Short mmCIF file of C-alpha atoms in Angstrom, two decimals:
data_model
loop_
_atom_site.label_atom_id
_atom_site.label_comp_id
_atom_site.label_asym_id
_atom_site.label_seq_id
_atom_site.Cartn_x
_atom_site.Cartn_y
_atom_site.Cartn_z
CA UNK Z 280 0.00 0.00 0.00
CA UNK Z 281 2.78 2.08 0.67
CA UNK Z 282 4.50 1.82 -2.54
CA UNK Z 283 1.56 2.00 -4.23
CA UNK Z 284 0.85 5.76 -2.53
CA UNK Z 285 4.45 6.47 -3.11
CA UNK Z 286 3.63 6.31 -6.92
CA UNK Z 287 0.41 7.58 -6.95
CA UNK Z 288 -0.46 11.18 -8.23
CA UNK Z 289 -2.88 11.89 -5.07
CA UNK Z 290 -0.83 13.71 -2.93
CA UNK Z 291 -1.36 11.90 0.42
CA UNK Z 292 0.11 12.20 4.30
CA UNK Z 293 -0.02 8.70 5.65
CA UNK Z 294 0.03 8.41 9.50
CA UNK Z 295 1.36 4.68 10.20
CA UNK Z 296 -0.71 2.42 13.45
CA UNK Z 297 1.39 -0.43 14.68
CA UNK Z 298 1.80 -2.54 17.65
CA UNK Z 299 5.44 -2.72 17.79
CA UNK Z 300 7.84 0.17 17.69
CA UNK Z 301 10.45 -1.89 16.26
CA UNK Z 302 8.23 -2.26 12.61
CA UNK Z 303 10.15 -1.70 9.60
CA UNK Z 304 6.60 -0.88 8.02
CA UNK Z 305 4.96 1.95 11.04
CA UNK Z 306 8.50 4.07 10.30
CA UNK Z 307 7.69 4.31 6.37
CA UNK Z 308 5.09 7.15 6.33
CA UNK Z 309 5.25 10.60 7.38
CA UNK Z 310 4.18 10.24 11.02
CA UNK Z 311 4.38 6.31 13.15
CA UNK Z 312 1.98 6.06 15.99
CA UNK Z 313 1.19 2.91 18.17
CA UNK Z 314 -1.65 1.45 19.36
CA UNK Z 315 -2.26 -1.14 21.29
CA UNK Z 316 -2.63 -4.96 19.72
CA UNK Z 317 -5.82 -5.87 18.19
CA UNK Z 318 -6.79 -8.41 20.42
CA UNK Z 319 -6.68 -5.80 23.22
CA UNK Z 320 -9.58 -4.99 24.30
CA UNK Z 321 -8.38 -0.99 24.19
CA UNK Z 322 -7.49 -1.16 20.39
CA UNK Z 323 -10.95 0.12 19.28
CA UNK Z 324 -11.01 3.46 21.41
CA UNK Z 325 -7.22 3.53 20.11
CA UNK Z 326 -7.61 3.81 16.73
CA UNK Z 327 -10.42 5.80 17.20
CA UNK Z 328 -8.18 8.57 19.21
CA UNK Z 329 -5.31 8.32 17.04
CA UNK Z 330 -7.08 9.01 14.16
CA UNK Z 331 -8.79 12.18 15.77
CA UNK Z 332 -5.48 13.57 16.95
CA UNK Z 333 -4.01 13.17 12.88
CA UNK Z 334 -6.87 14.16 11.44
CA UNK Z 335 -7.19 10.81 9.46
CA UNK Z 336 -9.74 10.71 6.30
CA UNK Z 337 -9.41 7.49 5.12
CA UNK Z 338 -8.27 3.97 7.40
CA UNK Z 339 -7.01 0.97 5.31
CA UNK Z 340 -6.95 -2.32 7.39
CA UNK Z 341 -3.24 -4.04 7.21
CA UNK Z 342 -3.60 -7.16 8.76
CA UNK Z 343 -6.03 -9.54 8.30
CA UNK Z 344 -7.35 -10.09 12.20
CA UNK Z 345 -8.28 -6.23 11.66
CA UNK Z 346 -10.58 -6.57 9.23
CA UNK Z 347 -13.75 -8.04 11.15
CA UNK Z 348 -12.94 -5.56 14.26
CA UNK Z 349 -12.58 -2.71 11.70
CA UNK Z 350 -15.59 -3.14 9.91
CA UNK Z 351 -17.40 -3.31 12.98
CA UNK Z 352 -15.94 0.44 13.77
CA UNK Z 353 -17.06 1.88 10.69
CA UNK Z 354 -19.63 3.97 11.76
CA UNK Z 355 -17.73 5.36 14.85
CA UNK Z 356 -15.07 6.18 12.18
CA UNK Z 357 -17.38 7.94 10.04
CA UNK Z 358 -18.68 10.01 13.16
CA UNK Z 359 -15.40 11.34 13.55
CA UNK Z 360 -14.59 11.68 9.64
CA UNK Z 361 -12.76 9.02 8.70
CA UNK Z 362 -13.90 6.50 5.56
CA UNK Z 363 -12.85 2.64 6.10
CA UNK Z 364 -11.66 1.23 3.17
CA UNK Z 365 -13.08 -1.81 3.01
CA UNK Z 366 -16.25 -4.08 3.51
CA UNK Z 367 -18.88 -4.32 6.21
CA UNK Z 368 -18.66 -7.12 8.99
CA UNK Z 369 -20.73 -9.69 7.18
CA UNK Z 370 -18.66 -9.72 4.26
CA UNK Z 371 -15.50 -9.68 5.94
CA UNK Z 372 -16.91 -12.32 8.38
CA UNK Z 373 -18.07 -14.86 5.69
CA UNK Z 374 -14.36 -14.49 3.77
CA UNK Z 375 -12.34 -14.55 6.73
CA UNK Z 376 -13.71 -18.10 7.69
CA UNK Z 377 -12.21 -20.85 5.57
CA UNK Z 378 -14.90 -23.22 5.86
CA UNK Z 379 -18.04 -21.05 5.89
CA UNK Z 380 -16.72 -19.33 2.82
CA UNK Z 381 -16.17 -22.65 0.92
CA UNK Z 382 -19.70 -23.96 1.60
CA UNK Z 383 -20.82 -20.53 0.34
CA UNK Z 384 -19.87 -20.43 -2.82
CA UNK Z 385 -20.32 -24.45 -3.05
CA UNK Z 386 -23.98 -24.12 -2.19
CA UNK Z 387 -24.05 -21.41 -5.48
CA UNK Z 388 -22.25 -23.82 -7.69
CA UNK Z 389 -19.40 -21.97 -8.25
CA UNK Z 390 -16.20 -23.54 -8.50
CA UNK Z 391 -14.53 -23.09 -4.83
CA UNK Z 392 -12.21 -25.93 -3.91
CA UNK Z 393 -13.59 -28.74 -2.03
CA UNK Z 394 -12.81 -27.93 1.96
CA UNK Z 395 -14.05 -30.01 4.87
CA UNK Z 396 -13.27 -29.37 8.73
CA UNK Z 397 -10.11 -31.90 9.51
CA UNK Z 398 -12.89 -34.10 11.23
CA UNK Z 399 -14.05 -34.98 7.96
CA UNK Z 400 -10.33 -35.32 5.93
CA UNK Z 401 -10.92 -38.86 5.78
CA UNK Z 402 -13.86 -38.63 3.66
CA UNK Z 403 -12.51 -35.71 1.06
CA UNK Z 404 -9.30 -38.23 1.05
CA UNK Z 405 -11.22 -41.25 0.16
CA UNK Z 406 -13.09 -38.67 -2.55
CA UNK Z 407 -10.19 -36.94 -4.36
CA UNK Z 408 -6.73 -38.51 -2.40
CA UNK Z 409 -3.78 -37.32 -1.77
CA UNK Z 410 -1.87 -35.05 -1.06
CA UNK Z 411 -4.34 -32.78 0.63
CA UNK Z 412 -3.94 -28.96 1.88
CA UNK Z 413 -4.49 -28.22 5.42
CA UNK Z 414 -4.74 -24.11 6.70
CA UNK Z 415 -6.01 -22.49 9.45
CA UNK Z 416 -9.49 -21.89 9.49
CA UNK Z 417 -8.85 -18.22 9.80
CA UNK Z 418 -5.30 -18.00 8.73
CA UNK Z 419 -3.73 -15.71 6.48
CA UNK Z 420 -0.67 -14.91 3.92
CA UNK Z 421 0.24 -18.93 3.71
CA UNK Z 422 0.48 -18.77 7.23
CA UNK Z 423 0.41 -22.22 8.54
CA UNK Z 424 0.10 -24.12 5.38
CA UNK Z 425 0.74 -27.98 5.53
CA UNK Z 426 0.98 -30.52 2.48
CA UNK Z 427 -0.17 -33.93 3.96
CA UNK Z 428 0.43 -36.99 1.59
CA UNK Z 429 -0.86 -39.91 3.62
CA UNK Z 430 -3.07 -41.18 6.15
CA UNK Z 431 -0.59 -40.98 9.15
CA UNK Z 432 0.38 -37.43 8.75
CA UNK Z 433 -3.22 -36.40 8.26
CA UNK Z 434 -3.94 -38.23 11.81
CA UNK Z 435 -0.94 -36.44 13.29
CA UNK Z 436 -2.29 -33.58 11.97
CA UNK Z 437 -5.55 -33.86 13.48
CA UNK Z 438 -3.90 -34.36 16.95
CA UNK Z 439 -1.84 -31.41 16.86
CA UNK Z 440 -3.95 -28.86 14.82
CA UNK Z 441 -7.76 -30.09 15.68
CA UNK Z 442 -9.68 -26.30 14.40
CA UNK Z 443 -7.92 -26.62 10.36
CA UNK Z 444 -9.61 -26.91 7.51
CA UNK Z 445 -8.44 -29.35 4.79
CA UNK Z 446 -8.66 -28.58 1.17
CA UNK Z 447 -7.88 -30.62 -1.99
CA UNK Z 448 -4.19 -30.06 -3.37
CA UNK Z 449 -5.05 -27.97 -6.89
CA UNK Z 450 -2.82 -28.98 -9.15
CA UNK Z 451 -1.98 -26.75 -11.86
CA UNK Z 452 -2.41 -28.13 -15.44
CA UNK Z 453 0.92 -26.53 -16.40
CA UNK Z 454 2.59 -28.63 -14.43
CA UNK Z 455 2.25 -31.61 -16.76
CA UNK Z 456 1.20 -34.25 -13.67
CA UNK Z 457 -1.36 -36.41 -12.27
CA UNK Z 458 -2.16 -35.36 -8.65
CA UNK Z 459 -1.53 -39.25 -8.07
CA UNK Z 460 2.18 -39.03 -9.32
CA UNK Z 461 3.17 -36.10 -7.09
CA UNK Z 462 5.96 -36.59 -4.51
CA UNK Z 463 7.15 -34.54 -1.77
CA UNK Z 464 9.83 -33.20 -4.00
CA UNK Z 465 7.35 -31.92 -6.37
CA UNK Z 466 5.49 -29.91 -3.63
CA UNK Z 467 8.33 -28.49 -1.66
CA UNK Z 468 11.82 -27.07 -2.83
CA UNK Z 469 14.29 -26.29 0.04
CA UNK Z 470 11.78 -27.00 2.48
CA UNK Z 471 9.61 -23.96 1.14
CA UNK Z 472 5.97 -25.10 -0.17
CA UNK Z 473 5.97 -24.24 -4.22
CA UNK Z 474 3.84 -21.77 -4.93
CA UNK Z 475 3.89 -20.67 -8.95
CA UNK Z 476 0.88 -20.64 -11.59
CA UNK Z 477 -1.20 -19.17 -9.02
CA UNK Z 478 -3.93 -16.90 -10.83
CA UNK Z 479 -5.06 -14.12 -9.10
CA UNK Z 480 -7.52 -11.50 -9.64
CA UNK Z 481 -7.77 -8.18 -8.03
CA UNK Z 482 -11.26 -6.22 -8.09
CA UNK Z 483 -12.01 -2.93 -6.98
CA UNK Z 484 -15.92 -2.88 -6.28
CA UNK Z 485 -17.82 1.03 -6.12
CA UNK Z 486 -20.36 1.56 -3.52
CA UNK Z 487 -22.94 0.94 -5.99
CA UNK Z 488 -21.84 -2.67 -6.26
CA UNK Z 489 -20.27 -2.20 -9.79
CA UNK Z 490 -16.69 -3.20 -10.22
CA UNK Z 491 -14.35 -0.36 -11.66
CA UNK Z 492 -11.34 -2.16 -12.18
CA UNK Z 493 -9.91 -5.88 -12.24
CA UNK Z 494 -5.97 -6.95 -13.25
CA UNK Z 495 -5.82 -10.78 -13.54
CA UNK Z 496 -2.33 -12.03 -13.27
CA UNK Z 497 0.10 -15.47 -12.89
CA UNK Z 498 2.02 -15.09 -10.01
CA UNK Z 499 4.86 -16.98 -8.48
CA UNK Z 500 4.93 -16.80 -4.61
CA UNK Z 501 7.26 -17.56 -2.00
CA UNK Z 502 6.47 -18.42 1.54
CA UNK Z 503 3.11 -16.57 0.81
CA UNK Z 504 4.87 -13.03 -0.27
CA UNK Z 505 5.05 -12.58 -4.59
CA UNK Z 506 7.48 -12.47 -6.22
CA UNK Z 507 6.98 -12.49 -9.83
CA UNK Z 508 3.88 -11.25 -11.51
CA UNK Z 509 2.91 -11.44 -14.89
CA UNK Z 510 -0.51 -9.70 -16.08
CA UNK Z 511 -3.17 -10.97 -17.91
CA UNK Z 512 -4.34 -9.19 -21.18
CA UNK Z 513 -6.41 -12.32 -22.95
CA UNK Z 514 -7.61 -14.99 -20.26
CA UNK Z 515 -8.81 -17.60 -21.86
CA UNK Z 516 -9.12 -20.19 -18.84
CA UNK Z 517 -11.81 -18.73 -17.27
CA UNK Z 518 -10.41 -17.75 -14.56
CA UNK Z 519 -11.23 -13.94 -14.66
CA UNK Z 520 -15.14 -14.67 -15.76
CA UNK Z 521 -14.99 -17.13 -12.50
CA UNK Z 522 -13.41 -14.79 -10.11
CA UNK Z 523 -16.30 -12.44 -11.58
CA UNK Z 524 -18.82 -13.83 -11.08
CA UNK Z 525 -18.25 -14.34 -7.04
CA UNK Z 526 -17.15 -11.05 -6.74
CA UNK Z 527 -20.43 -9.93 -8.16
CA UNK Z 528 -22.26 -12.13 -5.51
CA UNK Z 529 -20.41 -10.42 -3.14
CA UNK Z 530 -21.40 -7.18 -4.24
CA UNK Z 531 -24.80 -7.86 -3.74
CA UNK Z 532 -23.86 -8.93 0.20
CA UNK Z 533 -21.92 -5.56 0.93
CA UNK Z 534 -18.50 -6.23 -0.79
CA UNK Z 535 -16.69 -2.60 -1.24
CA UNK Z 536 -13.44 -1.59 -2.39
CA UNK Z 537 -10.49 -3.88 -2.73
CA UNK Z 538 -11.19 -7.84 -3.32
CA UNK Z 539 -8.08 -10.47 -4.07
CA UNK Z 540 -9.48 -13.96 -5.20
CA UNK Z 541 -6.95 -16.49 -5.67
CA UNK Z 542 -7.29 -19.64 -8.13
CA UNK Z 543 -5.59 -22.55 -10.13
CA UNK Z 544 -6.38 -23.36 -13.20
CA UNK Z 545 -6.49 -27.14 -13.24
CA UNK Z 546 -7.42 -29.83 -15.65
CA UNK Z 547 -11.07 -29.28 -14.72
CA UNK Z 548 -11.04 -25.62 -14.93
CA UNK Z 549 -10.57 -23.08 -12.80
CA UNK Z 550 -11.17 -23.00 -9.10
CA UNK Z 551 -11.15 -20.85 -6.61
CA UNK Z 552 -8.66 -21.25 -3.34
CA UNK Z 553 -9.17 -18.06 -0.96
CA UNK Z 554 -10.53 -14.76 -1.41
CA UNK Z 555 -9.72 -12.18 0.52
CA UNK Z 556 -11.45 -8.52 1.34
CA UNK Z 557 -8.38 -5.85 0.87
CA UNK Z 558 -5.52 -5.17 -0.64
CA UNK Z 559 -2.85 -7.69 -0.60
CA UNK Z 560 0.72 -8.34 -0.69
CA UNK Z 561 0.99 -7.75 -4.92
CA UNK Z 562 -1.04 -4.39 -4.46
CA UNK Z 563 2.51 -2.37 -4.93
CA UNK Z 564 3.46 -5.05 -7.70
CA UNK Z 565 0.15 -3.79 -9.52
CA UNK Z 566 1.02 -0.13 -9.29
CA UNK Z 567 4.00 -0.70 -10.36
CA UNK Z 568 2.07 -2.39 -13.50
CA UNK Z 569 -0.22 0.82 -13.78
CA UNK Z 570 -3.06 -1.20 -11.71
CA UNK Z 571 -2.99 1.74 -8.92
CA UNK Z 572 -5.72 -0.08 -6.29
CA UNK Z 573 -5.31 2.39 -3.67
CA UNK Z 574 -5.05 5.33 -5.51
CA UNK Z 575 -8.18 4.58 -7.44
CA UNK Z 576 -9.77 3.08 -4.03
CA UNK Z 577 -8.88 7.34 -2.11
CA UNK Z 578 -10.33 9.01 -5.11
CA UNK Z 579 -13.88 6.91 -5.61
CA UNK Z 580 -14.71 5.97 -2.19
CA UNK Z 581 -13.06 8.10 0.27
CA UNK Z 582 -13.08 11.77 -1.93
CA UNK Z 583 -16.43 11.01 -4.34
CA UNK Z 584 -14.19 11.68 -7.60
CA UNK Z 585 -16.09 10.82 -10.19
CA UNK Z 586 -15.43 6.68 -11.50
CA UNK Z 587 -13.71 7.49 -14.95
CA UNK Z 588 -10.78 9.56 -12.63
CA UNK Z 589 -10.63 6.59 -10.51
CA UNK Z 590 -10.05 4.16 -13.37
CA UNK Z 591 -7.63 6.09 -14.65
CA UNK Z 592 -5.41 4.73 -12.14
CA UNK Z 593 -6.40 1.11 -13.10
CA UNK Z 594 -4.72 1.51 -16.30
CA UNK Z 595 -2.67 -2.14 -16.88
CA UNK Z 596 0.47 -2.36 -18.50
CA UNK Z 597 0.53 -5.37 -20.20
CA UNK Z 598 3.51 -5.18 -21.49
CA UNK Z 599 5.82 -5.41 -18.48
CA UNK Z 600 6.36 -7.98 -15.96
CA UNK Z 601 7.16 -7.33 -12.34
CA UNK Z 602 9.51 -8.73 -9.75
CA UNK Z 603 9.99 -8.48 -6.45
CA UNK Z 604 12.75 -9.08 -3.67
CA UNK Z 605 12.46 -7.90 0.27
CA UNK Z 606 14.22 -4.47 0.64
CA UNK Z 607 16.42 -2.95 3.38
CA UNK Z 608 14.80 -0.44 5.18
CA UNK Z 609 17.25 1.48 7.68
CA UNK Z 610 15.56 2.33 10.86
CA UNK Z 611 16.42 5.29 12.79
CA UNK Z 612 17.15 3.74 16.15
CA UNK Z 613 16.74 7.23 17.79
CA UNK Z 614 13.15 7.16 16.44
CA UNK Z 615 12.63 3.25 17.43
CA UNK Z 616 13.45 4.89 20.73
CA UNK Z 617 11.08 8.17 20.72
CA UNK Z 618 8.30 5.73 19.38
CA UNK Z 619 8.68 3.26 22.46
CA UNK Z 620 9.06 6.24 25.09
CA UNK Z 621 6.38 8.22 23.94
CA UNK Z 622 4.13 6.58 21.45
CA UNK Z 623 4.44 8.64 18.33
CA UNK Z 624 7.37 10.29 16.40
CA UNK Z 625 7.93 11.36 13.13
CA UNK Z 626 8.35 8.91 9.97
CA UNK Z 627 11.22 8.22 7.36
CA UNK Z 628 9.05 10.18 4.94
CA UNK Z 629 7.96 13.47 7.35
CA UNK Z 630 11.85 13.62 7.72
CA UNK Z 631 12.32 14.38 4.01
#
């Protein structure tokens, strides 16, 4: 989000909330401010103070256990003239659960891979085999994620992780295999789950319930962060009609702003894996690209521009590719220290 305002043509202060004073990310903007923890039962009357005392217009969530909480505070936030960006608690309630979202979009008929509670991995194992994906049922960012290949491990896993969800493995149909054929090897390289000919698709939905911009793209991820993205001019899988379709039907329950559904494109078509309700780790990757999600997300939603300015700023560049590596970021320690003592200071970019 950050390098996606950096880029932008909106000229924007951005006041940073974190947890931790030590946070590469709270020391990027012009001003860092803590708050207390999300699961502390003071973080709602915190965020509501700190965005008082900077004035704040418009709150992006960051993290994903925000999101319900957030969209619970959206009225208190207007009161005091600041715009979430993002969806209402029933949307962001039915995404954020694994399971409930699954049986969803399963009860519509739309292609959303098969996921059972792990009390029930035995009978999606006997249905489809192995390997199988197991996740948190409220996880996030490949948090978590375990490739089981046989019975034993799956009863290990049921021991030591009894509240996961287990999903069928999608295998991509690029990959030239037979889920039956796959080996360990073929799943994980240097003990890092492989993660490449994922398909995502980004939306940005208006109030209205009309989308205003979508970039489809096949990224290659590493321990859940991108790192290569290649757009999508011509999709002929599918995948983007798919990824349409439930964002649509999610339109119609309250979905607003930024939307990231995730798919495979497998031998049987295209299915859906996780959708998520915000911006997402590729959302700088896609401004980079011309796909400027936050920009366009400021001007329609939070100032009223009209929709052409804000899809302006969704403006793809198809003919460029983007990668990504992690990036030094030199902390002031001085301001580590001011931030810890007295719970705001000044960011890298207010110091410039």
């Amino acid at each position: 989000m950050l390098r996606s305002l950096a880029v932008a043509s909106l000229p924007t202060r951005v006041v940073c909330f974190d947890a931790s004073p030590d946070s590469a990310g709270v020391h990027r903007g012009h001003r860092a401010r803590l708050i207390p923890a999300v699961t502390d039962p003071a973080y709602r009357e915190a965020v509501l103070d700190a965005c008082v005392r900077e004035g704040v217009q418009a709150l992006i969530p960051g993290l994903d256990p925000e999101l319900e909480p957030l969209a619970e505070m959206a009225d208190d936030l207007a009161a005091v003239g600041c715009v979430l960006v993002g969806s209402p608690p029933a949307v962001t309630r039915l995404l954020r659960d694994k399971l409930r979202c699954a049986e969803h979009f399963e009860a519509l008929g739309l292609p959303f891979v098969r996921t059972v509670p792990i009390a029930r991995a035995e009978e999606l194992a006997l249905s489809c085999g192995f390997p199988l994906l197991a996740k948190p049922a409220d996880g996030s960012a490949s948090r978590g994620l375990q490739v089981v290949f046989d019975r034993a491990e799956l009863r290990a896993l049921a021991e030591a992780a009894p509240n996961c969800v287990v999903q069928e493995y999608l295998l991509s149909d690029t990959w030239g295999k037979h889920r039956s054929t796959l080996r360990r090897e073929d799943v994980f390289r240097n003990h890092a789950l492989v993660q490449r000919d994922e398909i995502v698709v980004q939306v940005v939905i208006d109030r209205d319930g009309t989308c205003i911009g979508v970039f489809t793209s096949n990224n290659t991820l590493k321990d859940g962060a991108t790192v290569l993205m290649r757009p999508i001019e011509h999709d002929e899988t599918g995948t983007t009609r798919v990824a349409l379709e439930m964002a649509k039907h999610l339109a119609g329950l309250g979905l607003v702003g930024p939307c990231n559904i995730q798919c495979k494109v497998t031998s049987d078509g295209p299915f859906v894996f996780e959708i998520n309700p915000r911006f997402s780790g590729g959302t700088g990757a896609r401004a980079s690209l011309g796909f400027n999600e936050v920009e366009a997300s400021l001007r329609r939603l939070v100032l009223g521009e009209d929709v052409e300015v804000a899809r302006a700023c969704l403006q793809t560049r198809y003919d460029r590719i983007c990668g990504l590596h992690p990036a030094e970021f030199v902390i002031d320690a001085e301001a580590v220290a001011e931030l810890r003592r007295g719970g705001v200071v000044e960011g890298r970019a207010g110091r410039h």
